[in-house]
Tab-separated table of C-alpha atoms and ligand atoms in Angstrom:
chain	number	residue	atom	x	y	z
H	9	MET	CA	33.761	6.372	11.642
H	10	ASP	CA	31.363	4.991	14.641
H	11	LYS	CA	28.238	3.206	14.816
H	12	LEU	CA	25.289	3.464	16.686
H	13	VAL	CA	24.366	-0.128	18.244
H	14	ILE	CA	20.849	0.080	19.748
H	15	GLU	CA	19.036	-2.988	21.532
H	16	GLY	CA	15.164	-2.353	20.859
H	17	GLY	CA	12.262	-3.165	22.787
H	18	VAL	CA	13.174	-0.900	26.029
H	19	SER	CA	9.890	1.535	26.909
H	20	LEU	CA	12.327	5.001	27.481
H	21	LYS	CA	11.296	6.450	30.886
H	22	GLY	CA	12.379	9.507	32.775
H	23	GLN	CA	13.501	12.820	31.854
H	24	VAL	CA	15.515	15.085	29.175
H	25	SER	CA	17.056	18.040	29.148
H	26	ILE	CA	16.864	19.809	25.777
H	27	SER	CA	19.781	21.476	24.624
H	28	GLY	CA	20.227	24.695	22.737
H	29	ALA	CA	18.454	24.939	18.833
H	30	LYS	CA	21.483	24.175	16.449
H	31	ASN	CA	19.282	26.495	13.578
H	32	ALA	CA	19.394	29.528	15.988
H	33	ALA	CA	22.996	28.880	17.675
H	34	LEU	CA	24.031	29.530	13.414
H	35	PRO	CA	22.802	32.439	12.832
H	36	LEU	CA	23.838	33.971	16.127
H	37	MET	CA	27.522	33.235	15.589
H	38	ALA	CA	26.580	34.552	12.081
H	39	ALA	CA	25.530	38.262	13.249
H	40	SER	CA	29.078	38.497	15.942
H	41	LEU	CA	30.357	39.737	12.560
H	42	LEU	CA	28.339	42.572	12.364
H	43	ALA	CA	29.863	44.746	15.627
H	44	SER	CA	33.447	43.938	16.198
H	45	GLY	CA	33.782	42.991	20.597
H	46	LYS	CA	33.059	40.118	22.070
H	47	HIS	CA	29.245	38.915	21.928
H	48	THR	CA	27.951	36.634	24.845
H	49	PHE	CA	25.241	33.259	24.461
H	50	ALA	CA	24.541	31.020	26.368
H	51	ASN	CA	22.861	27.648	26.057
H	52	VAL	CA	24.762	26.953	22.177
H	53	PRO	CA	24.729	23.058	22.661
H	54	ARG	CA	27.875	21.462	21.980
H	55	LEU	CA	27.719	19.666	18.347
H	56	ARG	CA	29.559	19.205	14.714
H	57	ASP	CA	28.358	21.519	13.129
H	58	ILE	CA	29.361	24.609	16.148
H	59	ARG	CA	32.531	23.733	15.768
H	60	THR	CA	32.630	24.244	12.178
H	61	MET	CA	30.888	27.690	12.729
H	62	GLN	CA	33.568	28.017	15.073
H	63	VAL	CA	36.687	26.704	12.678
H	64	LEU	CA	35.063	29.530	9.829
H	65	LEU	CA	34.945	32.224	11.519
H	66	SER	CA	38.339	31.719	13.476
H	67	ASN	CA	40.127	31.450	9.712
H	68	MET	CA	38.303	34.975	9.709
H	69	GLY	CA	40.210	36.480	12.456
H	70	ALA	CA	37.476	36.221	15.012
H	71	VAL	CA	38.679	34.554	18.548
H	72	SER	CA	35.709	32.298	20.373
H	73	GLU	CA	35.093	29.829	23.262
H	74	GLN	CA	32.676	27.555	24.613
H	75	GLY	CA	33.267	27.160	28.217
H	76	ASP	CA	29.774	27.763	30.866
H	77	ARG	CA	29.197	30.404	27.998
H	78	PHE	CA	30.008	31.161	24.372
H	79	GLU	CA	32.097	33.867	23.628
H	80	LEU	CA	32.888	35.122	20.597
H	81	ASP	CA	35.432	38.214	19.759
H	82	THR	CA	35.154	39.897	16.276
H	83	SER	CA	37.389	43.130	16.872
H	84	ASP	CA	40.071	41.577	14.348
H	85	ILE	CA	38.226	40.312	11.562
H	86	ARG	CA	41.040	40.359	9.001
H	87	THR	CA	39.311	38.002	5.691
H	88	PHE	CA	36.169	37.941	4.957
H	89	GLU	CA	36.228	34.297	2.747
H	90	ALA	CA	34.179	30.973	3.887
H	91	PRO	CA	36.225	28.178	2.070
H	92	TYR	CA	34.923	25.100	0.178
H	93	GLU	CA	35.776	23.099	2.891
H	94	LEU	CA	33.926	24.388	5.123
H	95	VAL	CA	31.046	25.440	2.884
H	96	LYS	CA	30.610	21.579	1.805
H	97	THR	CA	30.780	19.714	5.287
H	98	MET	CA	28.038	22.897	6.967
H	99	ARG	CA	25.192	24.298	4.005
H	100	ALA	CA	24.955	27.231	7.312
H	101	SER	CA	28.412	28.969	6.002
H	102	VAL	CA	26.359	31.020	3.740
H	103	LEU	CA	25.067	32.458	6.634
H	104	VAL	CA	28.633	34.830	7.247
H	105	LEU	CA	27.804	36.644	3.531
H	106	GLY	CA	24.684	39.394	4.547
H	107	PRO	CA	27.043	39.796	7.313
H	108	LEU	CA	30.496	40.287	5.341
H	109	LEU	CA	29.195	42.987	3.197
H	110	ALA	CA	27.078	44.666	5.434
H	111	ARG	CA	29.701	45.802	7.659
H	112	TYR	CA	32.898	45.178	5.344
H	113	ARG	CA	31.106	45.668	1.848
H	114	LYS	CA	33.324	42.075	0.860
H	115	ALA	CA	33.203	38.424	0.601
H	116	ARG	CA	34.125	35.397	-1.017
H	117	VAL	CA	32.067	32.562	0.128
H	118	SER	CA	31.720	29.632	-1.451
H	119	LEU	CA	29.060	28.349	-3.258
H	120	PRO	CA	27.476	25.259	-1.321
H	121	GLY	CA	27.435	21.933	-3.292
H	122	GLY	CA	24.203	19.766	-3.285
H	123	CYS	CA	23.331	17.801	-0.206
H	124	ALA	CA	21.259	14.865	0.815
H	125	ILE	CA	18.188	16.159	0.833
H	126	GLY	CA	18.395	18.390	-2.432
H	127	ALA	CA	19.922	21.282	-4.856
H	128	ARG	CA	19.347	23.255	-1.975
H	129	PRO	CA	20.340	26.334	-3.926
H	130	ILE	CA	20.617	29.863	-2.545
H	131	ASN	CA	19.346	32.244	-5.518
H	132	LEU	CA	17.182	34.023	-3.617
H	133	HIS	CA	19.773	34.767	-1.530
H	134	LEU	CA	22.015	36.204	-4.344
H	135	ARG	CA	19.230	37.826	-5.274
H	136	GLY	CA	18.427	39.605	-2.787
H	137	LEU	CA	20.862	41.258	-1.880
H	138	GLN	CA	22.055	42.447	-5.601
H	139	GLN	CA	18.582	44.544	-4.918
H	140	MET	CA	20.200	45.318	-1.986
H	141	GLY	CA	22.698	47.356	-5.054
H	142	VAL	CA	25.534	44.204	-3.854
H	143	ASP	CA	28.296	43.162	-6.805
H	144	ILE	CA	27.631	39.556	-7.062
H	145	GLU	CA	29.999	37.400	-9.088
H	146	LEU	CA	30.072	33.482	-10.043
H	147	ASP	CA	33.724	32.211	-10.501
H	148	HIS	CA	35.115	28.846	-10.006
H	149	GLY	CA	32.267	27.327	-7.736
H	150	TYR	CA	32.338	31.079	-5.457
H	151	VAL	CA	30.193	33.893	-4.483
H	152	ILE	CA	32.315	36.562	-5.401
H	153	ALA	CA	30.324	39.910	-3.931
H	154	SER	CA	30.841	43.145	-3.580
H	155	ALA	CA	29.107	46.732	-2.310
H	156	SER	CA	30.825	50.663	-2.483
H	157	ARG	CA	26.458	51.057	0.120
H	158	LEU	CA	24.059	48.433	1.000
H	159	ARG	CA	20.771	50.133	-0.134
H	160	GLY	CA	17.141	49.450	2.016
H	161	ALA	CA	15.126	47.417	-0.903
H	162	VAL	CA	11.431	45.797	-1.222
H	163	ILE	CA	12.336	41.715	-1.483
H	164	SER	CA	9.834	39.082	-2.088
H	165	PHE	CA	10.384	35.494	-1.782
H	166	ASP	CA	9.635	33.446	-4.234
H	167	GLN	CA	9.734	30.828	-1.985
H	168	VAL	CA	9.810	30.711	1.955
H	169	THR	CA	13.357	30.234	3.031
H	170	VAL	CA	14.721	30.321	6.510
H	171	THR	CA	18.540	31.071	5.760
H	172	GLY	CA	17.480	33.542	2.878
H	173	THR	CA	15.975	35.672	5.508
H	174	GLU	CA	18.190	35.771	8.112
H	175	ASN	CA	21.083	36.481	5.993
H	176	LEU	CA	18.948	40.171	4.054
H	177	MET	CA	17.317	40.655	7.515
H	178	MET	CA	21.148	40.956	8.637
H	179	ALA	CA	22.694	42.905	5.693
H	180	ALA	CA	19.488	45.110	5.862
H	181	THR	CA	20.532	45.733	9.487
H	182	LEU	CA	23.212	48.142	8.382
H	183	ALA	CA	21.682	49.221	4.672
H	184	ASP	CA	20.817	52.839	4.045
H	185	GLY	CA	17.461	53.040	4.877
H	186	VAL	CA	14.344	50.267	4.620
H	187	THR	CA	14.499	47.139	3.986
H	188	VAL	CA	11.316	45.169	3.751
H	189	LEU	CA	11.372	40.950	3.449
H	190	GLN	CA	7.832	39.954	1.723
H	191	ASN	CA	7.263	35.711	2.028
H	192	ALA	CA	9.618	35.700	4.992
H	193	ALA	CA	10.164	32.559	6.405
H	194	GLN	CA	8.096	32.338	10.178
H	195	GLU	CA	10.261	29.897	12.475
H	196	PRO	CA	11.072	30.741	15.588
H	197	GLU	CA	15.047	30.911	14.904
H	198	VAL	CA	14.385	33.637	12.779
H	199	VAL	CA	12.726	35.422	15.589
H	200	ALA	CA	15.062	35.068	17.593
H	201	LEU	CA	18.094	36.487	15.617
H	202	ALA	CA	16.106	39.810	15.126
H	203	GLU	CA	15.379	39.815	18.826
H	204	TYR	CA	19.082	39.461	19.906
H	205	LEU	CA	20.507	42.428	16.432
H	206	ASN	CA	17.540	44.220	18.066
H	207	LYS	CA	19.414	43.832	20.844
H	208	MET	CA	22.619	45.294	19.085
H	209	GLY	CA	21.127	48.535	18.358
H	210	ALA	CA	19.057	46.925	14.960
H	211	ARG	CA	15.705	47.901	14.654
H	212	ILE	CA	13.297	45.157	13.232
H	213	GLU	CA	9.406	44.958	13.168
H	214	GLY	CA	8.027	42.572	12.110
H	215	ALA	CA	9.819	38.986	12.338
H	216	GLY	CA	7.782	36.047	12.996
H	217	THR	CA	5.319	36.889	10.327
H	218	THR	CA	5.361	36.450	6.540
H	219	GLU	CA	7.348	40.448	6.403
H	220	ILE	CA	9.732	41.758	7.978
H	221	LYS	CA	10.337	45.378	8.302
H	222	ILE	CA	14.039	46.521	8.681
H	223	ASP	CA	15.386	49.816	9.283
H	224	GLY	CA	19.031	50.845	8.191
H	225	VAL	CA	21.480	51.901	11.541
H	226	ARG	CA	24.480	52.792	11.390
H	227	GLU	CA	26.425	50.892	13.693
H	228	LEU	CA	25.702	48.553	15.943
H	229	THR	CA	27.715	47.420	19.698
H	230	PRO	CA	27.974	43.757	20.709
H	231	SER	CA	25.850	42.153	23.242
H	232	ASP	CA	24.872	38.709	25.197
H	233	PHE	CA	21.976	35.682	24.263
H	234	THR	CA	20.220	33.160	25.456
H	235	VAL	CA	20.121	30.352	22.827
H	236	ILE	CA	16.556	29.106	22.369
H	237	PRO	CA	15.914	25.183	23.160
H	238	ASP	CA	15.722	23.068	20.217
H	239	ARG	CA	12.244	22.047	18.991
H	240	ILE	CA	13.292	19.701	16.228
H	241	GLU	CA	15.363	17.533	18.966
H	242	THR	CA	12.348	18.823	21.388
H	243	GLY	CA	9.975	16.777	18.654
H	244	THR	CA	12.013	14.057	18.215
H	245	TYR	CA	12.265	13.089	21.968
H	246	LEU	CA	8.193	13.576	21.273
H	247	ALA	CA	8.126	11.135	18.843
H	248	ALA	CA	10.693	8.708	20.962
H	249	ALA	CA	8.406	8.422	23.883
H	250	GLY	CA	5.454	7.000	21.647
H	251	ILE	CA	7.463	4.225	19.614
H	252	THR	CA	8.671	2.901	22.846
H	253	ASN	CA	5.580	3.261	24.518
H	254	GLY	CA	7.470	5.586	27.540
H	255	HIS	CA	6.628	7.925	28.702
H	256	LEU	CA	9.214	10.926	29.521
H	257	LYS	CA	9.731	14.347	30.370
H	258	LEU	CA	10.635	16.707	28.704
H	259	ARG	CA	12.601	20.079	30.455
H	260	GLY	CA	13.649	23.589	29.194
H	261	CYS	CA	11.673	23.410	26.017
H	262	ARG	CA	9.081	25.927	24.574
H	263	PRO	CA	6.201	23.682	23.788
H	264	ASP	CA	5.036	27.076	21.640
H	265	HIS	CA	7.421	26.014	18.962
H	266	LEU	CA	5.717	22.704	18.404
H	267	ASP	CA	1.372	23.413	18.076
H	268	ALA	CA	2.034	21.207	15.195
H	269	VAL	CA	4.118	18.101	16.092
H	270	ILE	CA	2.308	18.412	19.327
H	271	GLN	CA	-1.341	18.379	17.459
H	272	HIS	CA	0.634	15.393	14.758
H	273	LEU	CA	1.829	13.201	17.013
H	274	ALA	CA	-1.168	13.866	19.499
H	275	GLN	CA	-3.763	12.117	16.387
H	276	ALA	CA	-1.377	9.676	16.388
H	277	GLY	CA	-2.152	8.014	19.883
H	278	LEU	CA	0.103	10.641	22.700
H	279	ALA	CA	-1.383	12.395	26.377
H	280	ILE	CA	1.283	15.151	25.661
H	281	GLU	CA	0.932	17.675	28.005
H	282	ALA	CA	2.522	21.353	28.119
H	283	GLY	CA	3.374	23.426	30.936
H	284	GLN	CA	5.627	26.670	30.711
H	285	ASP	CA	9.075	24.813	30.052
H	286	SER	CA	9.064	21.256	29.828
H	287	LEU	CA	6.268	18.378	27.856
H	288	GLU	CA	5.296	15.219	29.573
H	289	VAL	CA	4.433	12.324	26.941
H	290	ARG	CA	2.899	8.647	27.082
H	291	ARG	CA	1.191	6.673	24.155
H	292	VAL	CA	-2.132	6.463	25.466
H	293	SER	CA	-3.206	3.944	22.660
H	294	LYS	CA	-1.476	2.081	20.590
H	295	ILE	CA	-0.015	4.281	17.315
H	296	ARG	CA	-2.670	5.864	15.183
H	297	SER	CA	-2.014	6.271	11.453
H	298	VAL	CA	-1.793	9.841	10.358
H	299	ASP	CA	-1.387	11.541	7.405
H	300	VAL	CA	1.296	14.814	7.600
H	301	LYS	CA	2.402	17.498	4.751
H	302	THR	CA	5.729	18.796	5.516
H	303	ARG	CA	5.005	23.351	4.946
H	304	PRO	CA	6.857	26.522	6.579
H	305	TYR	CA	6.156	27.476	10.136
H	306	PRO	CA	4.239	27.693	11.837
H	307	ALA	CA	3.036	24.207	9.730
H	308	PHE	CA	4.421	20.834	10.983
H	309	PRO	CA	7.921	21.417	9.454
H	310	THR	CA	10.243	19.444	7.168
H	311	ASP	CA	12.787	18.199	10.060
H	312	MET	CA	10.728	16.572	11.688
H	313	GLN	CA	9.341	14.348	8.759
H	314	ALA	CA	11.081	11.335	9.189
H	315	GLN	CA	11.193	10.862	12.732
H	316	PHE	CA	7.072	11.080	12.276
H	317	MET	CA	7.630	7.990	9.250
H	318	ALA	CA	9.111	5.654	12.114
H	319	LEU	CA	6.310	6.477	14.325
H	320	MET	CA	4.153	5.634	11.609
H	321	ALA	CA	6.053	2.751	10.409
H	322	LEU	CA	4.339	1.074	13.234
H	323	GLY	CA	0.816	2.471	12.578
H	324	ASP	CA	-2.491	0.831	12.775
H	325	GLY	CA	-3.372	1.609	9.103
H	326	VAL	CA	-2.299	3.687	6.089
H	327	SER	CA	0.113	7.063	6.734
H	328	LEU	CA	0.568	9.454	3.373
H	329	ILE	CA	3.460	11.546	4.308
H	330	THR	CA	3.906	14.604	1.707
H	331	GLU	CA	7.376	16.394	1.914
H	332	GLN	CA	6.760	19.620	0.234
H	333	ILE	CA	9.785	21.835	1.193
H	334	PHE	CA	12.811	19.267	0.074
H	335	GLU	CA	12.910	17.856	-3.427
H	336	ASN	CA	15.188	14.378	-1.772
H	337	ARG	CA	14.256	13.360	2.125
H	338	PHE	CA	12.975	10.228	1.549
H	339	MET	CA	16.559	9.007	2.018
H	340	HIS	CA	15.112	6.742	4.901
H	341	VAL	CA	12.474	4.697	3.924
H	342	LEU	CA	15.027	2.482	2.365
H	343	GLU	CA	17.071	2.417	5.317
H	344	LEU	CA	13.530	1.885	7.456
H	345	LYS	CA	12.439	-0.822	5.346
H	346	ARG	CA	15.220	-2.558	6.056
H	347	LEU	CA	13.752	-3.106	9.721
H	348	GLY	CA	10.928	-4.263	8.184
H	349	ALA	CA	8.763	-1.055	7.603
H	350	GLU	CA	6.455	-1.059	4.497
H	351	ILE	CA	6.322	2.233	2.565
H	352	GLU	CA	6.407	3.095	-1.404
H	353	LEU	CA	7.206	6.415	-2.310
H	354	GLU	CA	4.688	7.906	-5.101
H	355	GLY	CA	6.773	10.982	-6.452
H	356	ARG	CA	6.432	13.676	-2.846
H	357	THR	CA	4.492	11.495	-1.022
H	358	ALA	CA	5.494	8.290	1.117
H	359	VAL	CA	2.632	5.531	1.269
H	360	VAL	CA	3.782	4.077	4.897
H	361	ARG	CA	1.515	0.878	5.803
H	362	GLY	CA	1.982	0.097	9.711
H	363	VAL	CA	3.636	-3.373	10.124
H	364	ARG	CA	3.067	-4.960	13.937
H	365	ARG	CA	6.844	-4.686	14.410
H	366	LEU	CA	9.862	-3.755	13.108
H	367	SER	CA	13.343	-6.409	13.495
H	368	GLY	CA	16.692	-5.303	14.109
H	369	ALA	CA	19.311	-4.981	11.327
H	370	GLN	CA	21.982	-2.942	10.054
H	371	VAL	CA	21.067	0.775	8.259
H	372	MET	CA	23.569	3.699	6.923
H	373	ALA	CA	22.390	7.139	8.030
H	374	THR	CA	22.881	9.594	5.229
H	375	ASP	CA	21.845	13.343	6.666
H	376	LEU	CA	20.457	14.549	10.127
H	377	ARG	CA	17.662	13.899	10.224
H	378	ALA	CA	16.813	10.464	8.799
H	379	SER	CA	19.677	9.256	11.079
H	380	ALA	CA	16.994	10.133	13.814
H	381	SER	CA	14.454	8.943	12.292
H	382	LEU	CA	16.953	5.005	12.639
H	383	VAL	CA	17.338	5.664	15.354
H	384	LEU	CA	13.975	5.660	16.489
H	385	ALA	CA	13.278	2.900	14.442
H	386	ALA	CA	15.683	0.590	15.549
H	387	LEU	CA	14.824	1.733	19.801
H	388	ALA	CA	11.240	0.044	18.957
H	389	ALA	CA	12.408	-2.624	16.629
H	390	GLU	CA	13.036	-6.072	18.484
H	391	GLY	CA	16.852	-7.495	18.843
H	392	VAL	CA	19.989	-5.260	17.851
H	393	THR	CA	20.550	-2.900	15.122
H	394	GLU	CA	23.889	-0.261	14.138
H	395	ILE	CA	23.298	2.533	12.399
H	396	HIS	CA	26.435	3.218	10.790
H	397	ARG	CA	28.152	6.955	10.030
H	398	ILE	CA	26.347	8.446	12.229
H	399	TYR	CA	28.963	11.531	12.163
H	400	HIS	CA	25.582	12.752	10.445
H	401	LEU	CA	23.776	12.275	13.726
H	402	ASP	CA	25.910	13.484	15.413
H	403	ARG	CA	26.004	17.540	13.524
H	404	GLY	CA	22.548	18.166	15.790
H	405	TYR	CA	21.621	16.046	18.634
H	406	GLU	CA	24.363	16.803	21.541
H	407	THR	CA	25.450	13.641	23.231
H	408	ILE	CA	22.123	11.321	21.835
H	409	GLU	CA	23.774	8.473	23.726
H	410	LYS	CA	24.283	9.131	26.683
H	411	LYS	CA	20.910	11.354	27.037
H	412	LEU	CA	18.937	7.861	25.202
H	413	ALA	CA	20.727	5.621	28.380
H	414	ALA	CA	19.710	7.752	31.034
H	415	ILE	CA	16.086	7.237	30.428
H	416	GLY	CA	17.354	3.216	29.594
H	417	ALA	CA	17.620	2.834	26.070
H	418	LYS	CA	20.012	0.186	25.450
H	419	VAL	CA	22.891	2.017	23.307
H	420	TRP	CA	26.350	2.673	22.797
H	421	ARG	CA	28.588	4.069	20.478
H	422	GLU	CA	31.135	2.032	18.588
H	423	LYS	CA	34.425	2.497	16.577
H	424	THR	CA	34.447	0.908	13.252
N	510	LIG	C1	17.001	25.780	7.195
N	510	LIG	O1	17.780	24.763	6.225
N	510	LIG	C2	17.324	24.741	8.362
N	510	LIG	N1	19.180	25.075	8.289
N	510	LIG	C3	17.028	23.182	7.919
N	510	LIG	O2	16.893	22.793	8.898
N	510	LIG	C4	15.581	23.099	7.318
N	510	LIG	O3	15.348	21.910	6.549
N	510	LIG	C5	15.513	24.183	6.054
N	510	LIG	O4	15.507	25.313	6.772
N	510	LIG	C6	13.916	24.437	5.979
N	510	LIG	O5	12.895	24.820	7.640
N	510	LIG	C7	19.315	26.071	9.018
N	510	LIG	O6	18.436	26.418	9.448
N	510	LIG	C8	20.754	25.822	9.152
N	510	LIG	P1	15.190	26.589	3.262
N	510	LIG	P2	17.998	25.767	4.443
N	510	LIG	O7	16.487	27.800	2.500
N	510	LIG	O8	17.886	27.093	5.147
N	510	LIG	C9	15.238	25.985	-1.485
N	510	LIG	C10	17.948	20.147	9.776
N	510	LIG	O9	18.111	19.649	9.373
N	510	LIG	N2	15.618	27.217	-1.643
N	510	LIG	O10	14.169	26.889	3.739
N	510	LIG	O11	18.786	26.191	3.634
N	510	LIG	C11	15.366	25.004	-0.885
N	510	LIG	O12	15.999	24.302	-2.076
N	510	LIG	C12	18.342	21.553	8.662
N	510	LIG	O13	18.859	20.871	10.621
N	510	LIG	C13	15.517	27.965	-2.943
N	510	LIG	O14	15.374	27.228	-3.826
N	510	LIG	O15	16.479	26.182	3.816
N	510	LIG	C14	14.253	24.662	-0.310
N	510	LIG	O16	13.506	23.035	-0.819
N	510	LIG	C15	18.597	20.979	7.523
N	510	LIG	N3	16.297	28.928	-3.088
N	510	LIG	C16	13.154	25.333	0.021
N	510	LIG	O17	13.938	26.380	-0.902
N	510	LIG	C17	17.154	29.545	-2.151
N	510	LIG	O18	17.497	30.376	-2.410
N	510	LIG	C18	13.099	25.814	1.375
N	510	LIG	O19	14.600	25.907	2.397
N	510	LIG	C19	17.086	29.376	-0.934
N	510	LIG	C20	15.990	28.148	-0.538
């Protein structure tokens, strides 16, 4: 197990290149199951979760290689299973369910276990598939799914679900007839997936709105695609400039994917200038305490909640941070308090009283974005912080210590 050691107090200055989005690359890789042959992706980040998806697909018979471009050949898929050992390390493995059923009419996928941030069931995925004519059995922790044919259906989600929307959109591309997804997720990653599916020959309209219409076709053809920039990595570095009173230029990003994040950070005292594919950020006042509620895109994303809380820990007043997507996404609170933050939980709201300074300590990462918030707090804290269990961080942030060191941070990785 590695740990990250950070000596805080440095104002970060310089340029950061933003990597491709993990949460865009994973559904694209799953979509390769819909069409036999070689799919090519550019700008795929080098992350633990990407490697996990590679192993999952290669266990089924796919051949992949991550060079300058990511080549994925699904000509010879022989098994249709996502085993517990892999699904328990990465919930996004359930994204193979829709494509396997659409193309091969069968799948055996482990139910994802619980996760640090909440129960995260997949009942909405399964209910939608049943509406499309899929027979679903739950047996020994596995979803056993089969169908003679998939047929179009009108599916209305009780709750906005990102991978639920992606799974059913993929399943519908090869179904008989038209599928309509209502109360669909509008995330940029959903839009990017729809663009790739249409490039492969699918007929999808409305991606990016709450209603997506998919007219099933007979078959799809492999193609190529460039993964969109990671909007959460972008937001994390914007917050890093704010919390260290630095000045950063972020390149290769999509400012239009971060309106709610930029708006809240500007209210918190950051000056942010957007270019076509760049963002320049510096702090122009003390950190101002701002309230935030997480909601589905285009509102403030839950994946930025922990990072925003780290910034608010040094705010000039009181910030109310309400987590409305996941029921247990405050694991970072106790760790931030070890660094000197003053935070009290009241149900789904964290009351963050800004303090004048944080001080370094030993802390433990619990989930991907919680670990990012500990990195941010450590960068601002006086003295040295050691962040343990940083394999969580490696799942979503490409070479984070190299990127941070390049902009002045005193950070290094140690084996424990
Ligand atoms: C995606 O997870 C992201 N992961 C998450 O990012 C992100 O936090 C989340 O969307 C919300 O934006 C990927 O895209 C790979 P949901 P997902 O289905 O799809 C409930 C990260 O840090 N729900 O949108 O699993 C669920 O419990 C990860 O990169 C059901 O009840 O999330 C949650 O409360 C963390 N039944 C809410 O809906 C279902 O069938 C939103 O979940 C599905 C979801």
